[in-house]
Amino acid sequence: MESSFHFINQALLITQTFMTFPHFLAASACVLIAVFGYYFFKPRCIIYLIDFSCYQPPDFLRAPVSNFIEHLTISGVFDQESLDLQQKILERSGISDDASVPATVHEIPPNASLSAAREETHEILFAIVEDLFSKHEIDPKSIDILVSNCSLFCPSPSITSMIINRFGMRSNVKSFSLSGMGCSAGILSVNLVKDLMKIHGDSLALVLSMEAVSPNGYRGKCKSMLIANTIFRMGGAAILLSNRKQDSHKAKYKLQHIIRTHVGSDTESYESVMQQVDEEGKVGVALSKQLVRVASKALKINVVELGPRVLPYSEQLKYIISFIKRKWGMHKEIYTPNFKKAFEHFCIHAGGRAIIEGVEKHLKLEKEDVEASRSTLYRYGNTSSSSLWYELQYLEAKGRMKKGDKVWQIGFGSGFKANSAVWKCISEIDSRDRNAWSDRIHLYPVCGDASSALRTELLS
């Protein structure tokens, strides 16, 4: 934009030198109209979400809490104190007996080899990509951009290479494999596609989000590193995006905003989620006690940037007035805008009960606003970057997503990052369409008698 204004200034100087004043005014007006017309009327890149698929593990991969603890005990890896801590966390985690782990983790001792991680990755990604392609009759060779994100498993050849090989994609497909980006990498991947599509018109993109559980179990005694053993489960999502006009009529959603916040310059935030080696030389992911506080701080910065783009002016005005009053000592708290006036639905990363409850409190949401997040944590556990897509499928399966509705996805990840994506529903969503929730959606949300009904159905 600065270069454009420099161009305007130069043009005005030239016209002033060689023209009379009336001609100068006319020429100036033409230049201004031409430049500002370009910025206001230039074609905008619209990102359509055609559809997405979430992995549904078979029932034989379920890991009930009792079985989970029994396997840990029989493996002989942990002392009694470590076993008791993991059991305590599991029982309070908000994760049900329905959540699953890969077949290799069911082995005693768990198989954490490279081949086991590859097997898990193949099982998840091949299934969901095949489902997405077959549902929409997509020729793999029509994919122009391919992006995968898996934080802790970074094989060679890459995960995108696995997909290219398996589905026979073109030799000039633009592929990117992201690692080490944490649970918020799903939104980050969409952002990468968005930026690429500004340059590459008429493109079809496939985004793959997952975390490999097999190779990342911790076998030491460090309490902060044992937590990750109990909350991560098997899952993944494939998302089909497009900037082609012909796809607008069949797309489910249209991207409105993406806001990315990185607070890694702060040491406490940077170290809040970290893969490291303990005193015995064993590798694991340590979760800091300050994690919820760090997430709240990152979210606050993210919301300050997102708010003016989505909130009605009345809510923005209330916030500004409360900010001024607090600055002058007239009020203690700053007004929290009512984001329910901007969004009909909320998808908060199902990283754990504390994260969901923290965001619920911070944004002053109601229980029903975080139902999709709690239900996803309950049934599927923490599936890392793919959890947001399980939550969106939950809303679809419940029949709550209506044309014109807006949904706010909130992801958190190591680094530390808080990322937001806002989507607008642009089609009629049929709740009867098959997805990862179709078989048991009638049993959710889980509370009281519904919880007992769910256990009965799982045991039958």
PDB file of C-alpha atoms in Angstrom, residues 63-313:
ATOM      1  CA  ALA A  63      -9.361 -48.416  25.230  1.00  0.00           C
ATOM      2  CA  PRO A  64     -11.585 -48.467  28.347  1.00  0.00           C
ATOM      3  CA  VAL A  65      -9.945 -46.910  31.397  1.00  0.00           C
ATOM      4  CA  SER A  66      -9.757 -50.252  33.222  1.00  0.00           C
ATOM      5  CA  ASN A  67      -8.061 -51.912  30.245  1.00  0.00           C
ATOM      6  CA  PHE A  68      -5.766 -48.933  29.798  1.00  0.00           C
ATOM      7  CA  ILE A  69      -4.523 -49.172  33.392  1.00  0.00           C
ATOM      8  CA  GLU A  70      -4.299 -52.966  33.220  1.00  0.00           C
ATOM      9  CA  HIS A  71      -2.070 -52.766  30.152  1.00  0.00           C
ATOM     10  CA  LEU A  72       0.162 -50.165  31.806  1.00  0.00           C
ATOM     11  CA  THR A  73       0.474 -52.397  34.868  1.00  0.00           C
ATOM     12  CA  ILE A  74       1.222 -55.608  32.955  1.00  0.00           C
ATOM     13  CA  SER A  75       3.808 -53.856  30.779  1.00  0.00           C
ATOM     14  CA  GLY A  76       5.998 -53.470  33.883  1.00  0.00           C
ATOM     15  CA  VAL A  77       7.276 -50.090  32.722  1.00  0.00           C
ATOM     16  CA  PHE A  78       5.861 -47.902  35.509  1.00  0.00           C
ATOM     17  CA  ASP A  79       6.217 -47.886  39.278  1.00  0.00           C
ATOM     18  CA  GLN A  80       3.093 -47.804  41.467  1.00  0.00           C
ATOM     19  CA  GLU A  81       3.188 -44.036  41.985  1.00  0.00           C
ATOM     20  CA  SER A  82       3.238 -43.398  38.225  1.00  0.00           C
ATOM     21  CA  LEU A  83       0.417 -45.904  37.688  1.00  0.00           C
ATOM     22  CA  ASP A  84      -1.727 -44.275  40.389  1.00  0.00           C
ATOM     23  CA  LEU A  85      -1.178 -40.822  38.901  1.00  0.00           C
ATOM     24  CA  GLN A  86      -2.162 -41.919  35.396  1.00  0.00           C
ATOM     25  CA  GLN A  87      -5.271 -43.673  36.698  1.00  0.00           C
ATOM     26  CA  LYS A  88      -6.258 -40.568  38.647  1.00  0.00           C
ATOM     27  CA  ILE A  89      -5.831 -38.370  35.552  1.00  0.00           C
ATOM     28  CA  LEU A  90      -7.760 -40.809  33.368  1.00  0.00           C
ATOM     29  CA  GLU A  91     -10.707 -40.919  35.739  1.00  0.00           C
ATOM     30  CA  ARG A  92     -10.930 -37.117  35.819  1.00  0.00           C
ATOM     31  CA  SER A  93     -10.045 -36.480  32.171  1.00  0.00           C
ATOM     32  CA  GLY A  94     -13.549 -36.356  30.763  1.00  0.00           C
ATOM     33  CA  ILE A  95     -12.567 -39.091  28.277  1.00  0.00           C
ATOM     34  CA  SER A  96     -14.872 -42.103  28.021  1.00  0.00           C
ATOM     35  CA  ASP A  97     -14.262 -45.809  27.465  1.00  0.00           C
ATOM     36  CA  ASP A  98     -15.200 -45.205  23.816  1.00  0.00           C
ATOM     37  CA  ALA A  99     -11.948 -43.414  22.928  1.00  0.00           C
ATOM     38  CA  SER A 100      -9.488 -45.520  20.936  1.00  0.00           C
ATOM     39  CA  VAL A 101      -5.773 -46.152  20.533  1.00  0.00           C
ATOM     40  CA  PRO A 102      -3.934 -47.865  17.640  1.00  0.00           C
ATOM     41  CA  ALA A 103      -3.609 -51.655  17.545  1.00  0.00           C
ATOM     42  CA  THR A 104       0.119 -51.336  18.252  1.00  0.00           C
ATOM     43  CA  VAL A 105      -0.613 -49.586  21.568  1.00  0.00           C
ATOM     44  CA  HIS A 106      -2.854 -52.509  22.593  1.00  0.00           C
ATOM     45  CA  GLU A 107       0.209 -54.754  22.427  1.00  0.00           C
ATOM     46  CA  ILE A 108       2.055 -55.601  25.660  1.00  0.00           C
ATOM     47  CA  PRO A 109       4.401 -53.820  25.865  1.00  0.00           C
ATOM     48  CA  PRO A 110       3.143 -51.164  23.432  1.00  0.00           C
ATOM     49  CA  ASN A 111       4.900 -51.151  20.065  1.00  0.00           C
ATOM     50  CA  ALA A 112       6.504 -47.733  19.614  1.00  0.00           C
ATOM     51  CA  SER A 113       8.568 -48.591  16.532  1.00  0.00           C
ATOM     52  CA  LEU A 114       8.810 -46.609  13.300  1.00  0.00           C
ATOM     53  CA  SER A 115       6.839 -49.289  11.482  1.00  0.00           C
ATOM     54  CA  ALA A 116       4.065 -49.027  14.093  1.00  0.00           C
ATOM     55  CA  ALA A 117       3.840 -45.259  13.553  1.00  0.00           C
ATOM     56  CA  ARG A 118       3.700 -45.748   9.782  1.00  0.00           C
ATOM     57  CA  GLU A 119       0.980 -48.372  10.192  1.00  0.00           C
ATOM     58  CA  GLU A 120      -1.117 -45.991  12.321  1.00  0.00           C
ATOM     59  CA  THR A 121      -0.630 -43.134   9.868  1.00  0.00           C
ATOM     60  CA  HIS A 122      -1.609 -45.312   6.915  1.00  0.00           C
ATOM     61  CA  GLU A 123      -4.671 -46.639   8.721  1.00  0.00           C
ATOM     62  CA  ILE A 124      -6.025 -43.179   9.540  1.00  0.00           C
ATOM     63  CA  LEU A 125      -5.103 -41.081   6.524  1.00  0.00           C
ATOM     64  CA  PHE A 126      -5.730 -43.636   3.792  1.00  0.00           C
ATOM     65  CA  ALA A 127      -9.221 -44.297   5.196  1.00  0.00           C
ATOM     66  CA  ILE A 128     -10.357 -40.674   5.458  1.00  0.00           C
ATOM     67  CA  VAL A 129      -8.856 -39.597   2.116  1.00  0.00           C
ATOM     68  CA  GLU A 130     -10.495 -42.564   0.395  1.00  0.00           C
ATOM     69  CA  ASP A 131     -13.807 -41.671   2.052  1.00  0.00           C
ATOM     70  CA  LEU A 132     -13.590 -38.031   0.956  1.00  0.00           C
ATOM     71  CA  PHE A 133     -12.552 -38.836  -2.612  1.00  0.00           C
ATOM     72  CA  SER A 134     -15.193 -41.514  -3.129  1.00  0.00           C
ATOM     73  CA  LYS A 135     -17.981 -39.375  -1.645  1.00  0.00           C
ATOM     74  CA  HIS A 136     -17.312 -36.513  -4.064  1.00  0.00           C
ATOM     75  CA  GLU A 137     -15.878 -38.541  -6.955  1.00  0.00           C
ATOM     76  CA  ILE A 138     -12.562 -36.701  -6.743  1.00  0.00           C
ATOM     77  CA  ASP A 139      -9.775 -37.769  -9.075  1.00  0.00           C
ATOM     78  CA  PRO A 140      -6.546 -37.721  -6.975  1.00  0.00           C
ATOM     79  CA  LYS A 141      -4.762 -36.160  -9.956  1.00  0.00           C
ATOM     80  CA  SER A 142      -7.034 -33.111  -9.656  1.00  0.00           C
ATOM     81  CA  ILE A 143      -5.477 -32.158  -6.294  1.00  0.00           C
ATOM     82  CA  ASP A 144      -3.235 -29.118  -6.777  1.00  0.00           C
ATOM     83  CA  ILE A 145      -2.142 -28.490  -3.167  1.00  0.00           C
ATOM     84  CA  LEU A 146      -1.512 -31.076  -0.446  1.00  0.00           C
ATOM     85  CA  VAL A 147      -0.737 -30.117   3.167  1.00  0.00           C
ATOM     86  CA  SER A 148      -0.307 -32.470   6.132  1.00  0.00           C
ATOM     87  CA  ASN A 149       0.306 -31.659   9.774  1.00  0.00           C
ATOM     88  CA  CYS A 150       1.485 -34.155  12.377  1.00  0.00           C
ATOM     89  CA  SER A 151       3.435 -32.647  15.231  1.00  0.00           C
ATOM     90  CA  LEU A 152       5.605 -35.460  16.622  1.00  0.00           C
ATOM     91  CA  PHE A 153       5.872 -38.025  13.809  1.00  0.00           C
ATOM     92  CA  CYS A 154       8.015 -36.712  10.968  1.00  0.00           C
ATOM     93  CA  PRO A 155       9.095 -39.660   8.780  1.00  0.00           C
ATOM     94  CA  SER A 156      11.129 -39.708   5.603  1.00  0.00           C
ATOM     95  CA  PRO A 157       9.633 -39.921   2.992  1.00  0.00           C
ATOM     96  CA  SER A 158       7.135 -37.436   4.376  1.00  0.00           C
ATOM     97  CA  ILE A 159       3.473 -37.986   5.206  1.00  0.00           C
ATOM     98  CA  THR A 160       2.402 -36.110   2.073  1.00  0.00           C
ATOM     99  CA  SER A 161       4.669 -38.442   0.064  1.00  0.00           C
ATOM    100  CA  MET A 162       2.770 -41.411   1.551  1.00  0.00           C
ATOM    101  CA  ILE A 163      -0.489 -39.921   0.222  1.00  0.00           C
ATOM    102  CA  ILE A 164       0.984 -39.047  -3.180  1.00  0.00           C
ATOM    103  CA  ASN A 165       2.296 -42.594  -3.539  1.00  0.00           C
ATOM    104  CA  ARG A 166      -0.876 -44.281  -2.310  1.00  0.00           C
ATOM    105  CA  PHE A 167      -3.301 -42.284  -4.474  1.00  0.00           C
ATOM    106  CA  GLY A 168      -1.102 -41.627  -7.510  1.00  0.00           C
ATOM    107  CA  MET A 169      -1.175 -37.840  -7.468  1.00  0.00           C
ATOM    108  CA  ARG A 170       0.439 -35.609 -10.102  1.00  0.00           C
ATOM    109  CA  SER A 171       4.171 -34.988 -10.144  1.00  0.00           C
ATOM    110  CA  ASN A 172       3.652 -31.219  -9.891  1.00  0.00           C
ATOM    111  CA  VAL A 173       1.324 -31.284  -6.866  1.00  0.00           C
ATOM    112  CA  LYS A 174       2.438 -28.668  -4.345  1.00  0.00           C
ATOM    113  CA  SER A 175       3.008 -30.671  -1.153  1.00  0.00           C
ATOM    114  CA  PHE A 176       3.926 -29.527   2.355  1.00  0.00           C
ATOM    115  CA  SER A 177       4.447 -31.666   5.477  1.00  0.00           C
ATOM    116  CA  LEU A 178       4.301 -29.648   8.701  1.00  0.00           C
ATOM    117  CA  SER A 179       5.698 -30.962  11.986  1.00  0.00           C
ATOM    118  CA  GLY A 180       6.306 -29.642  15.480  1.00  0.00           C
ATOM    119  CA  MET A 181       3.421 -27.167  15.168  1.00  0.00           C
ATOM    120  CA  GLY A 182       1.225 -28.626  17.920  1.00  0.00           C
ATOM    121  CA  CYS A 183      -2.529 -29.061  18.190  1.00  0.00           C
ATOM    122  CA  SER A 184      -3.345 -25.770  16.460  1.00  0.00           C
ATOM    123  CA  ALA A 185      -1.676 -26.835  13.197  1.00  0.00           C
ATOM    124  CA  GLY A 186      -4.978 -27.696  11.530  1.00  0.00           C
ATOM    125  CA  ILE A 187      -5.934 -24.017  11.303  1.00  0.00           C
ATOM    126  CA  LEU A 188      -2.355 -23.150  10.398  1.00  0.00           C
ATOM    127  CA  SER A 189      -2.553 -25.600   7.476  1.00  0.00           C
ATOM    128  CA  VAL A 190      -5.753 -23.971   6.218  1.00  0.00           C
ATOM    129  CA  ASN A 191      -3.992 -20.601   6.467  1.00  0.00           C
ATOM    130  CA  LEU A 192      -1.109 -21.948   4.361  1.00  0.00           C
ATOM    131  CA  VAL A 193      -3.580 -23.120   1.706  1.00  0.00           C
ATOM    132  CA  LYS A 194      -5.296 -19.735   1.790  1.00  0.00           C
ATOM    133  CA  ASP A 195      -2.008 -17.937   1.117  1.00  0.00           C
ATOM    134  CA  LEU A 196      -1.072 -20.354  -1.674  1.00  0.00           C
ATOM    135  CA  MET A 197      -4.468 -19.919  -3.316  1.00  0.00           C
ATOM    136  CA  LYS A 198      -3.930 -16.161  -3.542  1.00  0.00           C
ATOM    137  CA  ILE A 199      -1.254 -16.994  -6.107  1.00  0.00           C
ATOM    138  CA  HIS A 200      -2.607 -20.207  -7.611  1.00  0.00           C
ATOM    139  CA  GLY A 201      -6.106 -19.682  -8.965  1.00  0.00           C
ATOM    140  CA  ASP A 202      -8.622 -22.446  -9.714  1.00  0.00           C
ATOM    141  CA  SER A 203      -6.952 -24.832  -7.269  1.00  0.00           C
ATOM    142  CA  LEU A 204      -8.167 -27.802  -5.274  1.00  0.00           C
ATOM    143  CA  ALA A 205      -6.427 -28.470  -1.947  1.00  0.00           C
ATOM    144  CA  LEU A 206      -6.368 -31.350   0.507  1.00  0.00           C
ATOM    145  CA  VAL A 207      -5.423 -30.770   4.159  1.00  0.00           C
ATOM    146  CA  LEU A 208      -4.645 -33.705   6.469  1.00  0.00           C
ATOM    147  CA  SER A 209      -4.556 -33.312  10.262  1.00  0.00           C
ATOM    148  CA  MET A 210      -3.565 -35.984  12.780  1.00  0.00           C
ATOM    149  CA  GLU A 211      -1.159 -36.974  15.555  1.00  0.00           C
ATOM    150  CA  ALA A 212       0.556 -40.358  15.758  1.00  0.00           C
ATOM    151  CA  VAL A 213       0.001 -41.974  19.162  1.00  0.00           C
ATOM    152  CA  SER A 214       2.106 -45.130  18.645  1.00  0.00           C
ATOM    153  CA  PRO A 215       5.631 -43.679  18.902  1.00  0.00           C
ATOM    154  CA  ASN A 216       4.969 -41.064  21.562  1.00  0.00           C
ATOM    155  CA  GLY A 217       4.178 -42.908  24.775  1.00  0.00           C
ATOM    156  CA  TYR A 218       6.303 -41.802  27.722  1.00  0.00           C
ATOM    157  CA  ARG A 219       7.847 -44.540  29.892  1.00  0.00           C
ATOM    158  CA  GLY A 220       9.424 -42.546  32.700  1.00  0.00           C
ATOM    159  CA  LYS A 221       8.422 -41.123  36.073  1.00  0.00           C
ATOM    160  CA  CYS A 222       8.158 -37.372  35.431  1.00  0.00           C
ATOM    161  CA  LYS A 223       4.643 -36.302  36.429  1.00  0.00           C
ATOM    162  CA  SER A 224       4.343 -33.476  33.895  1.00  0.00           C
ATOM    163  CA  MET A 225       5.241 -35.910  31.094  1.00  0.00           C
ATOM    164  CA  LEU A 226       2.875 -38.684  32.205  1.00  0.00           C
ATOM    165  CA  ILE A 227      -0.188 -36.532  31.528  1.00  0.00           C
ATOM    166  CA  ALA A 228       0.215 -36.821  27.749  1.00  0.00           C
ATOM    167  CA  ASN A 229       0.000 -40.633  28.049  1.00  0.00           C
ATOM    168  CA  THR A 230      -3.560 -40.376  29.300  1.00  0.00           C
ATOM    169  CA  ILE A 231      -5.257 -37.788  27.066  1.00  0.00           C
ATOM    170  CA  PHE A 232      -4.138 -38.404  23.482  1.00  0.00           C
ATOM    171  CA  ARG A 233      -6.151 -40.799  21.358  1.00  0.00           C
ATOM    172  CA  MET A 234      -6.397 -42.034  17.775  1.00  0.00           C
ATOM    173  CA  GLY A 235      -7.967 -39.725  15.202  1.00  0.00           C
ATOM    174  CA  GLY A 236      -7.528 -37.637  12.082  1.00  0.00           C
ATOM    175  CA  ALA A 237      -9.311 -35.421   9.567  1.00  0.00           C
ATOM    176  CA  ALA A 238      -9.127 -34.746   5.824  1.00  0.00           C
ATOM    177  CA  ILE A 239     -10.382 -31.374   4.574  1.00  0.00           C
ATOM    178  CA  LEU A 240     -11.104 -30.526   0.931  1.00  0.00           C
ATOM    179  CA  LEU A 241     -10.690 -26.833   0.047  1.00  0.00           C
ATOM    180  CA  SER A 242     -11.128 -24.930  -3.203  1.00  0.00           C
ATOM    181  CA  ASN A 243     -10.973 -21.439  -4.690  1.00  0.00           C
ATOM    182  CA  ARG A 244     -12.733 -22.505  -7.891  1.00  0.00           C
ATOM    183  CA  LYS A 245     -16.015 -20.731  -8.686  1.00  0.00           C
ATOM    184  CA  GLN A 246     -17.598 -23.942  -9.925  1.00  0.00           C
ATOM    185  CA  ASP A 247     -17.260 -25.445  -6.434  1.00  0.00           C
ATOM    186  CA  SER A 248     -19.254 -22.694  -4.697  1.00  0.00           C
ATOM    187  CA  HIS A 249     -22.583 -24.439  -5.263  1.00  0.00           C
ATOM    188  CA  LYS A 250     -21.494 -27.707  -3.616  1.00  0.00           C
ATOM    189  CA  ALA A 251     -19.294 -26.338  -0.825  1.00  0.00           C
ATOM    190  CA  LYS A 252     -20.478 -26.541   2.780  1.00  0.00           C
ATOM    191  CA  TYR A 253     -18.641 -23.516   4.161  1.00  0.00           C
ATOM    192  CA  LYS A 254     -16.820 -20.360   3.152  1.00  0.00           C
ATOM    193  CA  LEU A 255     -13.780 -19.090   5.046  1.00  0.00           C
ATOM    194  CA  GLN A 256     -14.362 -15.701   6.670  1.00  0.00           C
ATOM    195  CA  HIS A 257     -11.314 -15.071   8.836  1.00  0.00           C
ATOM    196  CA  ILE A 258      -8.129 -16.697  10.118  1.00  0.00           C
ATOM    197  CA  ILE A 259      -6.233 -15.099  13.002  1.00  0.00           C
ATOM    198  CA  ARG A 260      -2.949 -16.597  14.221  1.00  0.00           C
ATOM    199  CA  THR A 261      -1.308 -15.648  17.524  1.00  0.00           C
ATOM    200  CA  HIS A 262       2.173 -16.777  18.595  1.00  0.00           C
ATOM    201  CA  VAL A 263       3.433 -15.881  22.091  1.00  0.00           C
ATOM    202  CA  GLY A 264       6.657 -17.888  21.872  1.00  0.00           C
ATOM    203  CA  SER A 265       8.753 -14.821  22.679  1.00  0.00           C
ATOM    204  CA  ASP A 266       7.611 -15.310  26.282  1.00  0.00           C
ATOM    205  CA  THR A 267       9.685 -18.086  27.909  1.00  0.00           C
ATOM    206  CA  GLU A 268       6.876 -19.387  30.123  1.00  0.00           C
ATOM    207  CA  SER A 269       4.622 -19.731  27.079  1.00  0.00           C
ATOM    208  CA  TYR A 270       7.359 -21.300  24.978  1.00  0.00           C
ATOM    209  CA  GLU A 271       8.041 -23.974  27.616  1.00  0.00           C
ATOM    210  CA  SER A 272       4.396 -24.730  28.485  1.00  0.00           C
ATOM    211  CA  VAL A 273       4.218 -27.706  26.079  1.00  0.00           C
ATOM    212  CA  MET A 274       7.604 -29.164  25.274  1.00  0.00           C
ATOM    213  CA  GLN A 275       9.030 -32.438  24.043  1.00  0.00           C
ATOM    214  CA  GLN A 276      12.093 -33.146  26.127  1.00  0.00           C
ATOM    215  CA  VAL A 277      14.271 -35.755  27.824  1.00  0.00           C
ATOM    216  CA  ASP A 278      13.870 -36.575  31.527  1.00  0.00           C
ATOM    217  CA  GLU A 279      16.644 -37.338  34.022  1.00  0.00           C
ATOM    218  CA  GLU A 280      16.691 -40.983  32.913  1.00  0.00           C
ATOM    219  CA  GLY A 281      17.081 -40.073  29.250  1.00  0.00           C
ATOM    220  CA  LYS A 282      13.488 -40.956  28.324  1.00  0.00           C
ATOM    221  CA  VAL A 283      11.648 -38.753  25.834  1.00  0.00           C
ATOM    222  CA  GLY A 284       8.174 -37.366  26.465  1.00  0.00           C
ATOM    223  CA  VAL A 285       6.003 -34.265  26.165  1.00  0.00           C
ATOM    224  CA  ALA A 286       5.901 -32.168  29.324  1.00  0.00           C
ATOM    225  CA  LEU A 287       2.766 -30.138  30.055  1.00  0.00           C
ATOM    226  CA  SER A 288       3.326 -27.169  32.353  1.00  0.00           C
ATOM    227  CA  LYS A 289       1.078 -26.326  35.314  1.00  0.00           C
ATOM    228  CA  GLN A 290       0.779 -22.860  33.765  1.00  0.00           C
ATOM    229  CA  LEU A 291      -0.692 -24.254  30.520  1.00  0.00           C
ATOM    230  CA  VAL A 292      -4.233 -22.978  31.093  1.00  0.00           C
ATOM    231  CA  ARG A 293      -2.949 -19.527  32.053  1.00  0.00           C
ATOM    232  CA  VAL A 294      -0.707 -19.445  28.976  1.00  0.00           C
ATOM    233  CA  ALA A 295      -3.608 -20.505  26.744  1.00  0.00           C
ATOM    234  CA  SER A 296      -5.789 -17.784  28.265  1.00  0.00           C
ATOM    235  CA  LYS A 297      -3.130 -15.164  27.590  1.00  0.00           C
ATOM    236  CA  ALA A 298      -2.702 -16.247  23.964  1.00  0.00           C
ATOM    237  CA  LEU A 299      -6.464 -16.385  23.427  1.00  0.00           C
ATOM    238  CA  LYS A 300      -6.885 -12.874  24.811  1.00  0.00           C
ATOM    239  CA  ILE A 301      -4.417 -11.484  22.260  1.00  0.00           C
ATOM    240  CA  ASN A 302      -6.108 -13.462  19.497  1.00  0.00           C
ATOM    241  CA  VAL A 303      -9.577 -12.237  20.485  1.00  0.00           C
ATOM    242  CA  VAL A 304      -8.466  -8.596  20.560  1.00  0.00           C
ATOM    243  CA  GLU A 305      -7.468  -8.931  16.900  1.00  0.00           C
ATOM    244  CA  LEU A 306     -10.490 -10.992  15.866  1.00  0.00           C
ATOM    245  CA  GLY A 307     -13.142  -8.993  17.741  1.00  0.00           C
ATOM    246  CA  PRO A 308     -13.237  -5.854  15.557  1.00  0.00           C
ATOM    247  CA  ARG A 309     -13.678  -8.041  12.465  1.00  0.00           C
ATOM    248  CA  VAL A 310     -16.678  -9.999  13.697  1.00  0.00           C
ATOM    249  CA  LEU A 311     -18.435  -8.216  16.569  1.00  0.00           C
ATOM    250  CA  PRO A 312     -21.322  -5.785  16.042  1.00  0.00           C
ATOM    251  CA  TYR A 313     -20.470  -2.143  16.769  1.00  0.00           C
TER     252      TYR A 313
END
